[in-house]
PDB file of C-alpha atoms in Angstrom:
ATOM      1  CA  UNK A   1     -37.878 -17.918   6.730  1.00 47.00           C
ATOM      2  CA  UNK A   2     -37.545 -21.659   5.539  1.00 58.00           C
ATOM      3  CA  UNK A   3     -39.892 -23.409   3.168  1.00 86.00           C
ATOM      4  CA  UNK A   4     -42.450 -25.719   4.417  1.00 92.00           C
ATOM      5  CA  UNK A   5     -42.084 -29.597   3.547  1.00 93.00           C
ATOM      6  CA  UNK A   6     -45.172 -31.652   3.971  1.00 95.00           C
ATOM      7  CA  UNK A   7     -46.756 -34.947   3.657  1.00 95.00           C
ATOM      8  CA  UNK A   8     -50.287 -35.339   3.834  1.00 97.00           C
ATOM      9  CA  UNK A   9     -52.596 -38.489   4.058  1.00 97.00           C
ATOM     10  CA  UNK A  10     -56.440 -39.090   3.918  1.00 97.00           C
ATOM     11  CA  UNK A  11     -57.841 -42.288   5.932  1.00 97.00           C
ATOM     12  CA  UNK A  12     -61.115 -43.831   5.832  1.00 96.00           C
ATOM     13  CA  UNK A  13     -61.786 -43.322   9.461  1.00 97.00           C
ATOM     14  CA  UNK A  14     -60.750 -40.597  12.386  1.00 97.00           C
ATOM     15  CA  UNK A  15     -59.622 -43.673  14.206  1.00 97.00           C
ATOM     16  CA  UNK A  16     -57.315 -44.742  11.521  1.00 97.00           C
ATOM     17  CA  UNK A  17     -55.898 -41.383  11.312  1.00 98.00           C
ATOM     18  CA  UNK A  18     -55.174 -40.930  14.705  1.00 98.00           C
ATOM     19  CA  UNK A  19     -53.405 -44.343  14.733  1.00 97.00           C
ATOM     20  CA  UNK A  20     -50.996 -43.071  11.920  1.00 97.00           C
ATOM     21  CA  UNK A  21     -50.374 -40.071  13.783  1.00 98.00           C
ATOM     22  CA  UNK A  22     -49.496 -41.879  16.660  1.00 98.00           C
ATOM     23  CA  UNK A  23     -46.993 -43.960  14.441  1.00 97.00           C
ATOM     24  CA  UNK A  24     -45.474 -40.937  13.052  1.00 97.00           C
ATOM     25  CA  UNK A  25     -45.154 -39.157  16.523  1.00 97.00           C
ATOM     26  CA  UNK A  26     -43.279 -42.294  17.484  1.00 97.00           C
ATOM     27  CA  UNK A  27     -40.965 -42.026  14.487  1.00 96.00           C
ATOM     28  CA  UNK A  28     -40.470 -38.264  15.477  1.00 96.00           C
ATOM     29  CA  UNK A  29     -39.220 -39.372  18.882  1.00 97.00           C
ATOM     30  CA  UNK A  30     -37.049 -42.028  17.604  1.00 96.00           C
ATOM     31  CA  UNK A  31     -35.590 -39.480  15.287  1.00 94.00           C
ATOM     32  CA  UNK A  32     -35.047 -37.158  18.274  1.00 95.00           C
ATOM     33  CA  UNK A  33     -33.158 -39.694  20.279  1.00 96.00           C
ATOM     34  CA  UNK A  34     -31.265 -41.042  16.931  1.00 94.00           C
ATOM     35  CA  UNK A  35     -29.970 -37.182  16.399  1.00 93.00           C
ATOM     36  CA  UNK A  36     -28.861 -36.788  20.334  1.00 94.00           C
ATOM     37  CA  UNK A  37     -27.106 -40.139  20.239  1.00 94.00           C
ATOM     38  CA  UNK A  38     -25.461 -40.958  16.898  1.00 90.00           C
ATOM     39  CA  UNK A  39     -21.919 -40.282  16.135  1.00 89.00           C
ATOM     40  CA  UNK A  40     -22.750 -38.840  12.812  1.00 85.00           C
ATOM     41  CA  UNK A  41     -26.841 -38.591  12.346  1.00 83.00           C
ATOM     42  CA  UNK A  42     -26.931 -36.854   9.042  1.00 80.00           C
ATOM     43  CA  UNK A  43     -24.061 -38.820   7.573  1.00 80.00           C
ATOM     44  CA  UNK A  44     -24.681 -39.518   3.706  1.00 77.00           C
ATOM     45  CA  UNK A  45     -23.254 -42.942   4.205  1.00 77.00           C
ATOM     46  CA  UNK A  46     -25.784 -44.265   6.378  1.00 78.00           C
ATOM     47  CA  UNK A  47     -29.623 -44.816   6.547  1.00 85.00           C
ATOM     48  CA  UNK A  48     -30.813 -43.541   9.682  1.00 90.00           C
ATOM     49  CA  UNK A  49     -31.797 -46.265  12.048  1.00 91.00           C
ATOM     50  CA  UNK A  50     -35.324 -44.843  12.835  1.00 94.00           C
ATOM     51  CA  UNK A  51     -36.229 -44.984   8.987  1.00 93.00           C
ATOM     52  CA  UNK A  52     -35.113 -48.423   8.796  1.00 92.00           C
ATOM     53  CA  UNK A  53     -36.979 -49.579  11.884  1.00 94.00           C
ATOM     54  CA  UNK A  54     -40.245 -47.458  10.826  1.00 94.00           C
ATOM     55  CA  UNK A  55     -40.176 -49.102   7.274  1.00 92.00           C
ATOM     56  CA  UNK A  56     -39.553 -52.602   8.761  1.00 93.00           C
ATOM     57  CA  UNK A  57     -42.711 -52.284  11.305  1.00 92.00           C
ATOM     58  CA  UNK A  58     -44.581 -51.496   8.358  1.00 92.00           C
ATOM     59  CA  UNK A  59     -43.461 -53.904   5.554  1.00 91.00           C
ATOM     60  CA  UNK A  60     -41.210 -51.518   3.513  1.00 89.00           C
ATOM     61  CA  UNK A  61     -37.362 -52.004   3.067  1.00 90.00           C
ATOM     62  CA  UNK A  62     -36.091 -48.554   3.537  1.00 90.00           C
ATOM     63  CA  UNK A  63     -33.860 -47.582   0.749  1.00 88.00           C
ATOM     64  CA  UNK A  64     -30.284 -46.490   1.377  1.00 81.00           C
ATOM     65  CA  UNK A  65     -30.285 -43.677  -1.248  1.00 78.00           C
ATOM     66  CA  UNK A  66     -31.085 -39.816  -1.020  1.00 75.00           C
ATOM     67  CA  UNK A  67     -34.576 -40.329  -2.193  1.00 75.00           C
ATOM     68  CA  UNK A  68     -35.678 -41.544   1.170  1.00 79.00           C
ATOM     69  CA  UNK A  69     -33.837 -39.058   3.223  1.00 81.00           C
ATOM     70  CA  UNK A  70     -35.391 -36.362   5.667  1.00 88.00           C
ATOM     71  CA  UNK A  71     -33.974 -33.085   5.208  1.00 87.00           C
ATOM     72  CA  UNK A  72     -35.078 -30.463   7.791  1.00 90.00           C
ATOM     73  CA  UNK A  73     -33.481 -27.283   8.366  1.00 90.00           C
ATOM     74  CA  UNK A  74     -32.563 -27.615  12.037  1.00 88.00           C
ATOM     75  CA  UNK A  75     -33.211 -30.386  14.584  1.00 90.00           C
ATOM     76  CA  UNK A  76     -36.442 -32.864  14.612  1.00 92.00           C
ATOM     77  CA  UNK A  77     -37.242 -31.762  18.330  1.00 92.00           C
ATOM     78  CA  UNK A  78     -37.332 -28.356  16.873  1.00 93.00           C
ATOM     79  CA  UNK A  79     -38.935 -28.540  13.414  1.00 93.00           C
ATOM     80  CA  UNK A  80     -40.860 -31.722  13.161  1.00 96.00           C
ATOM     81  CA  UNK A  81     -44.600 -31.660  13.511  1.00 97.00           C
ATOM     82  CA  UNK A  82     -47.558 -34.051  13.266  1.00 98.00           C
ATOM     83  CA  UNK A  83     -50.981 -33.073  13.339  1.00 98.00           C
ATOM     84  CA  UNK A  84     -54.362 -35.188  12.888  1.00 98.00           C
ATOM     85  CA  UNK A  85     -57.498 -33.366  11.746  1.00 98.00           C
ATOM     86  CA  UNK A  86     -60.535 -35.409  11.428  1.00 98.00           C
ATOM     87  CA  UNK A  87     -59.758 -38.413   8.702  1.00 98.00           C
ATOM     88  CA  UNK A  88     -56.363 -36.329   7.659  1.00 98.00           C
ATOM     89  CA  UNK A  89     -52.995 -36.298   9.200  1.00 98.00           C
ATOM     90  CA  UNK A  90     -50.133 -33.902   8.236  1.00 98.00           C
ATOM     91  CA  UNK A  91     -46.269 -34.310   8.959  1.00 97.00           C
ATOM     92  CA  UNK A  92     -44.021 -31.149   8.161  1.00 97.00           C
ATOM     93  CA  UNK A  93     -41.342 -29.166   8.788  1.00 94.00           C
ATOM     94  CA  UNK A  94     -39.115 -26.386   7.654  1.00 91.00           C
ATOM     95  CA  UNK A  95     -36.616 -27.974   5.211  1.00 89.00           C
ATOM     96  CA  UNK A  96     -36.034 -29.725   1.871  1.00 87.00           C
ATOM     97  CA  UNK A  97     -37.452 -33.085   1.873  1.00 87.00           C
ATOM     98  CA  UNK A  98     -39.673 -35.116   4.268  1.00 89.00           C
ATOM     99  CA  UNK A  99     -39.201 -39.075   3.127  1.00 89.00           C
ATOM    100  CA  UNK A 100     -40.655 -38.837  -0.581  1.00 89.00           C
ATOM    101  CA  UNK A 101     -42.255 -41.479  -2.054  1.00 90.00           C
ATOM    102  CA  UNK A 102     -40.861 -43.845   0.687  1.00 90.00           C
ATOM    103  CA  UNK A 103     -42.868 -42.308   3.400  1.00 93.00           C
ATOM    104  CA  UNK A 104     -45.878 -42.251   1.362  1.00 93.00           C
ATOM    105  CA  UNK A 105     -45.591 -45.788   0.922  1.00 92.00           C
ATOM    106  CA  UNK A 106     -45.663 -46.652   4.336  1.00 93.00           C
ATOM    107  CA  UNK A 107     -48.648 -44.537   4.647  1.00 93.00           C
ATOM    108  CA  UNK A 108     -50.549 -45.871   1.889  1.00 92.00           C
ATOM    109  CA  UNK A 109     -49.470 -49.755   2.436  1.00 89.00           C
ATOM    110  CA  UNK A 110     -48.614 -49.818   5.974  1.00 90.00           C
ATOM    111  CA  UNK A 111     -50.915 -47.460   7.750  1.00 94.00           C
ATOM    112  CA  UNK A 112     -53.939 -47.708   5.416  1.00 94.00           C
ATOM    113  CA  UNK A 113     -54.190 -44.249   4.039  1.00 96.00           C
ATOM    114  CA  UNK A 114     -56.635 -43.903   0.976  1.00 95.00           C
ATOM    115  CA  UNK A 115     -54.635 -40.991  -0.384  1.00 94.00           C
ATOM    116  CA  UNK A 116     -51.048 -39.283   0.101  1.00 95.00           C
ATOM    117  CA  UNK A 117     -49.450 -36.404  -1.327  1.00 94.00           C
ATOM    118  CA  UNK A 118     -46.441 -33.934  -0.498  1.00 93.00           C
ATOM    119  CA  UNK A 119     -48.639 -30.871  -2.183  1.00 92.00           C
ATOM    120  CA  UNK A 120     -52.166 -31.000  -0.220  1.00 95.00           C
ATOM    121  CA  UNK A 121     -55.223 -29.526  -1.771  1.00 95.00           C
ATOM    122  CA  UNK A 122     -58.067 -29.816   0.801  1.00 97.00           C
ATOM    123  CA  UNK A 123     -61.523 -29.554   0.195  1.00 96.00           C
ATOM    124  CA  UNK A 124     -64.052 -28.637   2.892  1.00 98.00           C
ATOM    125  CA  UNK A 125     -67.906 -28.889   2.611  1.00 97.00           C
ATOM    126  CA  UNK A 126     -69.551 -25.657   4.305  1.00 97.00           C
ATOM    127  CA  UNK A 127     -72.859 -24.274   4.705  1.00 97.00           C
ATOM    128  CA  UNK A 128     -71.623 -20.830   3.140  1.00 97.00           C
ATOM    129  CA  UNK A 129     -68.263 -21.298   1.317  1.00 98.00           C
ATOM    130  CA  UNK A 130     -67.878 -17.098   0.987  1.00 98.00           C
ATOM    131  CA  UNK A 131     -68.611 -16.453   4.683  1.00 98.00           C
ATOM    132  CA  UNK A 132     -65.925 -19.414   5.372  1.00 98.00           C
ATOM    133  CA  UNK A 133     -63.451 -18.140   3.108  1.00 98.00           C
ATOM    134  CA  UNK A 134     -63.961 -14.651   4.550  1.00 98.00           C
ATOM    135  CA  UNK A 135     -63.608 -15.644   7.917  1.00 98.00           C
ATOM    136  CA  UNK A 136     -60.612 -17.824   7.494  1.00 98.00           C
ATOM    137  CA  UNK A 137     -58.980 -14.851   5.502  1.00 98.00           C
ATOM    138  CA  UNK A 138     -59.629 -12.533   8.861  1.00 98.00           C
ATOM    139  CA  UNK A 139     -58.027 -15.433  10.836  1.00 98.00           C
ATOM    140  CA  UNK A 140     -54.913 -15.399   8.830  1.00 98.00           C
ATOM    141  CA  UNK A 141     -54.489 -11.401   8.871  1.00 97.00           C
ATOM    142  CA  UNK A 142     -54.984 -11.411  12.682  1.00 97.00           C
ATOM    143  CA  UNK A 143     -52.171 -14.408  12.933  1.00 96.00           C
ATOM    144  CA  UNK A 144     -50.016 -11.887  10.914  1.00 96.00           C
ATOM    145  CA  UNK A 145     -50.451 -13.771   7.600  1.00 96.00           C
ATOM    146  CA  UNK A 146     -51.646 -10.891   5.791  1.00 94.00           C
ATOM    147  CA  UNK A 147     -50.557 -11.221   2.061  1.00 92.00           C
ATOM    148  CA  UNK A 148     -49.577 -14.758   2.392  1.00 95.00           C
ATOM    149  CA  UNK A 149     -52.577 -16.245   0.888  1.00 96.00           C
ATOM    150  CA  UNK A 150     -55.090 -15.659  -2.029  1.00 96.00           C
ATOM    151  CA  UNK A 151     -58.810 -15.804  -1.777  1.00 97.00           C
ATOM    152  CA  UNK A 152     -60.419 -16.741  -5.293  1.00 96.00           C
ATOM    153  CA  UNK A 153     -63.369 -18.387  -7.099  1.00 95.00           C
ATOM    154  CA  UNK A 154     -61.060 -19.279  -9.964  1.00 94.00           C
ATOM    155  CA  UNK A 155     -60.519 -22.993 -10.171  1.00 92.00           C
ATOM    156  CA  UNK A 156     -57.782 -22.560 -12.491  1.00 90.00           C
ATOM    157  CA  UNK A 157     -55.659 -20.945  -9.469  1.00 90.00           C
ATOM    158  CA  UNK A 158     -55.531 -23.897  -7.593  1.00 91.00           C
ATOM    159  CA  UNK A 159     -53.569 -26.168  -9.806  1.00 84.00           C
ATOM    160  CA  UNK A 160     -50.917 -23.576  -9.696  1.00 84.00           C
ATOM    161  CA  UNK A 161     -50.700 -23.314  -5.946  1.00 91.00           C
ATOM    162  CA  UNK A 162     -48.577 -25.383  -3.737  1.00 91.00           C
ATOM    163  CA  UNK A 163     -50.985 -25.842  -1.116  1.00 95.00           C
ATOM    164  CA  UNK A 164     -54.726 -24.874  -1.315  1.00 96.00           C
ATOM    165  CA  UNK A 165     -58.308 -25.003   0.786  1.00 98.00           C
ATOM    166  CA  UNK A 166     -61.484 -25.187  -1.210  1.00 97.00           C
ATOM    167  CA  UNK A 167     -64.764 -24.288   0.774  1.00 98.00           C
ATOM    168  CA  UNK A 168     -67.705 -25.916  -1.400  1.00 97.00           C
ATOM    169  CA  UNK A 169     -71.309 -26.602  -1.474  1.00 96.00           C
ATOM    170  CA  UNK A 170     -73.276 -27.716  -4.410  1.00 95.00           C
ATOM    171  CA  UNK A 171     -70.971 -26.584  -6.948  1.00 91.00           C
ATOM    172  CA  UNK A 172     -70.066 -23.252  -5.116  1.00 95.00           C
ATOM    173  CA  UNK A 173     -66.490 -22.897  -4.540  1.00 96.00           C
ATOM    174  CA  UNK A 174     -64.108 -20.521  -2.962  1.00 97.00           C
ATOM    175  CA  UNK A 175     -60.315 -21.372  -2.688  1.00 97.00           C
ATOM    176  CA  UNK A 176     -57.668 -20.083  -0.233  1.00 98.00           C
ATOM    177  CA  UNK A 177     -54.310 -20.668  -2.266  1.00 97.00           C
ATOM    178  CA  UNK A 178     -50.925 -20.767  -1.024  1.00 95.00           C
ATOM    179  CA  UNK A 179     -47.886 -20.343  -3.407  1.00 91.00           C
ATOM    180  CA  UNK A 180     -44.344 -21.662  -2.824  1.00 83.00           C
ATOM    181  CA  UNK A 181     -43.077 -18.583  -1.092  1.00 81.00           C
ATOM    182  CA  UNK A 182     -42.015 -19.673   2.665  1.00 77.00           C
ATOM    183  CA  UNK A 183     -44.424 -17.046   4.154  1.00 91.00           C
ATOM    184  CA  UNK A 184     -47.475 -18.673   2.316  1.00 95.00           C
ATOM    185  CA  UNK A 185     -46.607 -22.226   3.387  1.00 94.00           C
ATOM    186  CA  UNK A 186     -46.618 -21.273   7.025  1.00 95.00           C
ATOM    187  CA  UNK A 187     -50.194 -19.604   6.586  1.00 96.00           C
ATOM    188  CA  UNK A 188     -51.168 -22.895   5.335  1.00 97.00           C
ATOM    189  CA  UNK A 189     -50.065 -24.587   8.233  1.00 97.00           C
ATOM    190  CA  UNK A 190     -51.839 -21.959  10.802  1.00 97.00           C
ATOM    191  CA  UNK A 191     -55.233 -22.816   8.878  1.00 98.00           C
ATOM    192  CA  UNK A 192     -54.840 -26.785   9.399  1.00 98.00           C
ATOM    193  CA  UNK A 193     -56.327 -26.824  13.090  1.00 98.00           C
ATOM    194  CA  UNK A 194     -59.105 -24.519  12.301  1.00 98.00           C
ATOM    195  CA  UNK A 195     -60.531 -27.341   9.857  1.00 98.00           C
ATOM    196  CA  UNK A 196     -60.970 -29.783  12.873  1.00 98.00           C
ATOM    197  CA  UNK A 197     -64.726 -30.915  13.050  1.00 97.00           C
ATOM    198  CA  UNK A 198     -65.143 -30.064   9.305  1.00 97.00           C
ATOM    199  CA  UNK A 199     -63.711 -33.380   7.864  1.00 97.00           C
ATOM    200  CA  UNK A 200     -61.687 -31.942   5.204  1.00 98.00           C
ATOM    201  CA  UNK A 201     -60.322 -34.128   2.522  1.00 97.00           C
ATOM    202  CA  UNK A 202     -57.746 -34.483  -0.100  1.00 95.00           C
ATOM    203  CA  UNK A 203     -59.157 -32.557  -3.049  1.00 86.00           C
ATOM    204  CA  UNK A 204     -59.279 -34.888  -6.484  1.00 65.00           C
ATOM    205  CA  UNK A 205     -58.328 -34.634  -9.178  1.00 45.00           C
ATOM    206  CA  UNK A 206     -55.120 -32.859  -8.340  1.00 40.00           C
ATOM    207  CA  UNK A 207     -51.503 -33.329  -8.345  1.00 43.00           C
ATOM    208  CA  UNK A 208     -50.251 -36.475  -6.547  1.00 39.00           C
ATOM    209  CA  UNK A 209     -53.557 -37.224  -4.901  1.00 37.00           C
ATOM    210  CA  UNK A 210     -54.119 -40.760  -6.588  1.00 40.00           C
ATOM    211  CA  UNK A 211     -53.370 -43.586  -4.248  1.00 37.00           C
ATOM    212  CA  UNK A 212     -51.854 -45.518  -7.497  1.00 35.00           C
ATOM    213  CA  UNK A 213     -49.992 -42.532  -8.808  1.00 35.00           C
ATOM    214  CA  UNK A 214     -47.637 -41.706  -6.082  1.00 35.00           C
ATOM    215  CA  UNK A 215     -44.885 -39.531  -7.409  1.00 36.00           C
ATOM    216  CA  UNK A 216     -46.412 -39.905 -10.822  1.00 31.00           C
ATOM    217  CA  UNK A 217     -45.974 -43.529 -11.029  1.00 31.00           C
ATOM    218  CA  UNK A 218     -46.723 -46.927  -9.532  1.00 34.00           C
ATOM    219  CA  UNK A 219     -46.346 -47.037  -5.675  1.00 38.00           C
ATOM    220  CA  UNK A 220     -42.828 -47.979  -4.622  1.00 39.00           C
ATOM    221  CA  UNK A 221     -41.643 -50.952  -2.861  1.00 35.00           C
TER     222      UNK A 221
END
């Protein structure tokens, strides 16, 4: 099973998130056509036309080097996914890279995200964190993701996770953590629709979540 590569962005409103998701779906649709019609769609010597156009629409000149590439394991029509969950937008597939800092720059500057990251750590305010974490664990087991996540109240465990979901209320927190094994990434993906209506947010402070510190430095472009 291949690893999940993901970009996540948080917006100030649900409407803004839905608009950004629509833009990403347009990019995916353009990429599908590109893969079907280009003579050499994965050539290292050309910047894919959908990326150039996507950047142009949002004021970000797309670079011509490997840092900007989309490297999925398979075709976009089969592997690329976009999901909006309240004010959050997730874009993922199985593979190796998904646009890196350049895609996050479009989401930040062009589409108005407050934060972006490729290592999403989520925070969800709920009435009973322990009950909600237990119910989420039961869901994952029912979906054949048993042993593909860890439930913990130890805050230190979150920083070592690839992805995480923290259920919290008044300082009481329970985390679901997902490490860098391929199966755990897909378990995290399976949980995302379950958060609809709960207004999840990108958890801060955490790696890569500050809008002014994309990829550990200043915003690109």
